Amino acid sequence: MPVGLSALWSSPFQPIGIAVQVFFTSQAAQSDEFRDPVVQRVNFVMRRMAWLVPTATVELSDVVAPSGGVDKRCLVELKTVRCGRVVVTSIARDWSSALDNALTSAMGALRASGQERPQAGR
């Protein structure tokens, strides 16, 4: 039996305060199964940037790999308060890796643009 997305991203922390509004679309047959874990993962990753990113759009789809197999594509679009839109696409062999890679790249793009709130004492 395949491991579900919620088992891969289990976290003891509950979101507190402001949460990012996440819009989710998927062409996969299991899209209803993916919705809650994807929304939870996006809110967890964006928890310190929710003041800057009020909305995020996540799109999951299958793509045909050059080797003939099927890879997973994750498109993440963040609409920010200060710098407009940040759009990142990631392709991986499974949904969780594609989403994690796209979120990591998106956070890196926000940090590189200087939009991150400075931390006290750093």
PDB file of N, CA, C and O in Angstrom, residues 45-46 49 78 86 88 100-116:
ATOM      1  N   VAL A  45       5.265  25.512   5.443  1.00  0.00           N
ATOM      2  CA  VAL A  45       6.470  26.098   4.862  1.00  0.00           C
ATOM      3  C   VAL A  45       6.395  27.626   4.873  1.00  0.00           C
ATOM      4  O   VAL A  45       7.394  28.301   5.130  1.00  0.00           O
ATOM      5  N   MET A  46       5.212  28.174   4.635  1.00  0.00           N
ATOM      6  CA  MET A  46       5.052  29.621   4.527  1.00  0.00           C
ATOM      7  C   MET A  46       4.699  30.296   5.854  1.00  0.00           C
ATOM      8  O   MET A  46       4.407  31.484   5.873  1.00  0.00           O
ATOM      9  N   MET A  49       6.220  33.568   6.500  1.00  0.00           N
ATOM     10  CA  MET A  49       6.079  34.536   5.413  1.00  0.00           C
ATOM     11  C   MET A  49       4.619  34.860   5.114  1.00  0.00           C
ATOM     12  O   MET A  49       4.332  35.504   4.115  1.00  0.00           O
ATOM     13  N   LEU A  78       3.077  32.216  -5.930  1.00  0.00           N
ATOM     14  CA  LEU A  78       2.861  33.002  -4.722  1.00  0.00           C
ATOM     15  C   LEU A  78       2.559  34.435  -5.122  1.00  0.00           C
ATOM     16  O   LEU A  78       3.313  35.031  -5.884  1.00  0.00           O
ATOM     17  N   VAL A  86       5.546  35.327  -7.675  1.00  0.00           N
ATOM     18  CA  VAL A  86       6.692  34.428  -7.781  1.00  0.00           C
ATOM     19  C   VAL A  86       6.132  33.096  -8.272  1.00  0.00           C
ATOM     20  O   VAL A  86       5.260  32.520  -7.624  1.00  0.00           O
ATOM     21  N   VAL A  88       7.136  29.203  -9.601  1.00  0.00           N
ATOM     22  CA  VAL A  88       8.187  28.190  -9.616  1.00  0.00           C
ATOM     23  C   VAL A  88       7.576  26.867 -10.054  1.00  0.00           C
ATOM     24  O   VAL A  88       6.471  26.521  -9.633  1.00  0.00           O
ATOM     25  N   ASP A 100       7.810  19.775  -2.428  1.00  0.00           N
ATOM     26  CA  ASP A 100       8.880  20.273  -1.558  1.00  0.00           C
ATOM     27  C   ASP A 100       9.923  21.063  -2.344  1.00  0.00           C
ATOM     28  O   ASP A 100      10.367  22.124  -1.894  1.00  0.00           O
ATOM     29  N   ASN A 101      10.320  20.564  -3.505  1.00  0.00           N
ATOM     30  CA  ASN A 101      11.307  21.277  -4.327  1.00  0.00           C
ATOM     31  C   ASN A 101      10.773  22.625  -4.798  1.00  0.00           C
ATOM     32  O   ASN A 101      11.506  23.623  -4.796  1.00  0.00           O
ATOM     33  N   ALA A 102       9.522  22.668  -5.212  1.00  0.00           N
ATOM     34  CA  ALA A 102       8.933  23.927  -5.670  1.00  0.00           C
ATOM     35  C   ALA A 102       8.818  24.932  -4.525  1.00  0.00           C
ATOM     36  O   ALA A 102       9.125  26.121  -4.694  1.00  0.00           O
ATOM     37  N   LEU A 103       8.403  24.478  -3.352  1.00  0.00           N
ATOM     38  CA  LEU A 103       8.294  25.389  -2.203  1.00  0.00           C
ATOM     39  C   LEU A 103       9.667  25.896  -1.758  1.00  0.00           C
ATOM     40  O   LEU A 103       9.821  27.069  -1.406  1.00  0.00           O
ATOM     41  N   THR A 104      10.668  25.021  -1.786  1.00  0.00           N
ATOM     42  CA  THR A 104      12.025  25.440  -1.433  1.00  0.00           C
ATOM     43  C   THR A 104      12.535  26.504  -2.405  1.00  0.00           C
ATOM     44  O   THR A 104      13.116  27.518  -1.985  1.00  0.00           O
ATOM     45  N   SER A 105      12.298  26.307  -3.683  1.00  0.00           N
ATOM     46  CA  SER A 105      12.724  27.294  -4.686  1.00  0.00           C
ATOM     47  C   SER A 105      11.978  28.607  -4.527  1.00  0.00           C
ATOM     48  O   SER A 105      12.562  29.689  -4.670  1.00  0.00           O
ATOM     49  N   ALA A 106      10.695  28.531  -4.242  1.00  0.00           N
ATOM     50  CA  ALA A 106       9.900  29.747  -4.064  1.00  0.00           C
ATOM     51  C   ALA A 106      10.375  30.543  -2.851  1.00  0.00           C
ATOM     52  O   ALA A 106      10.499  31.770  -2.904  1.00  0.00           O
ATOM     53  N   MET A 107      10.662  29.842  -1.751  1.00  0.00           N
ATOM     54  CA  MET A 107      11.175  30.531  -0.556  1.00  0.00           C
ATOM     55  C   MET A 107      12.539  31.153  -0.847  1.00  0.00           C
ATOM     56  O   MET A 107      12.832  32.261  -0.393  1.00  0.00           O
ATOM     57  N   GLY A 108      13.380  30.454  -1.599  1.00  0.00           N
ATOM     58  CA  GLY A 108      14.677  31.006  -1.984  1.00  0.00           C
ATOM     59  C   GLY A 108      14.526  32.261  -2.831  1.00  0.00           C
ATOM     60  O   GLY A 108      15.272  33.227  -2.663  1.00  0.00           O
ATOM     61  N   ALA A 109      13.560  32.255  -3.734  1.00  0.00           N
ATOM     62  CA  ALA A 109      13.319  33.434  -4.568  1.00  0.00           C
ATOM     63  C   ALA A 109      12.843  34.611  -3.724  1.00  0.00           C
ATOM     64  O   ALA A 109      13.256  35.761  -3.949  1.00  0.00           O
ATOM     65  N   LEU A 110      11.998  34.359  -2.730  1.00  0.00           N
ATOM     66  CA  LEU A 110      11.547  35.435  -1.846  1.00  0.00           C
ATOM     67  C   LEU A 110      12.706  35.996  -1.024  1.00  0.00           C
ATOM     68  O   LEU A 110      12.828  37.204  -0.849  1.00  0.00           O
ATOM     69  N   ARG A 111      13.552  35.110  -0.524  1.00  0.00           N
ATOM     70  CA  ARG A 111      14.716  35.564   0.250  1.00  0.00           C
ATOM     71  C   ARG A 111      15.674  36.365  -0.624  1.00  0.00           C
ATOM     72  O   ARG A 111      16.232  37.364  -0.200  1.00  0.00           O
ATOM     73  N   ALA A 112      15.890  35.907  -1.857  1.00  0.00           N
ATOM     74  CA  ALA A 112      16.812  36.596  -2.764  1.00  0.00           C
ATOM     75  C   ALA A 112      16.307  37.984  -3.147  1.00  0.00           C
ATOM     76  O   ALA A 112      17.098  38.889  -3.383  1.00  0.00           O
ATOM     77  N   SER A 113      15.000  38.143  -3.168  1.00  0.00           N
ATOM     78  CA  SER A 113      14.434  39.447  -3.526  1.00  0.00           C
ATOM     79  C   SER A 113      14.448  40.411  -2.336  1.00  0.00           C
ATOM     80  O   SER A 113      14.050  41.559  -2.469  1.00  0.00           O
ATOM     81  N   GLY A 114      14.896  39.933  -1.185  1.00  0.00           N
ATOM     82  CA  GLY A 114      14.992  40.802  -0.014  1.00  0.00           C
ATOM     83  C   GLY A 114      13.669  41.068   0.661  1.00  0.00           C
ATOM     84  O   GLY A 114      13.523  42.031   1.405  1.00  0.00           O
ATOM     85  N   GLN A 115      12.680  40.212   0.447  1.00  0.00           N
ATOM     86  CA  GLN A 115      11.353  40.441   0.987  1.00  0.00           C
ATOM     87  C   GLN A 115      11.146  39.825   2.361  1.00  0.00           C
ATOM     88  O   GLN A 115      10.113  40.029   2.976  1.00  0.00           O
ATOM     89  N   GLU A 116      12.124  39.074   2.840  1.00  0.00           N
ATOM     90  CA  GLU A 116      11.963  38.414   4.123  1.00  0.00           C
ATOM     91  C   GLU A 116      12.063  39.443   5.253  1.00  0.00           C
ATOM     92  O   GLU A 116      12.903  40.337   5.218  1.00  0.00           O
TER      93      GLU A 116
END
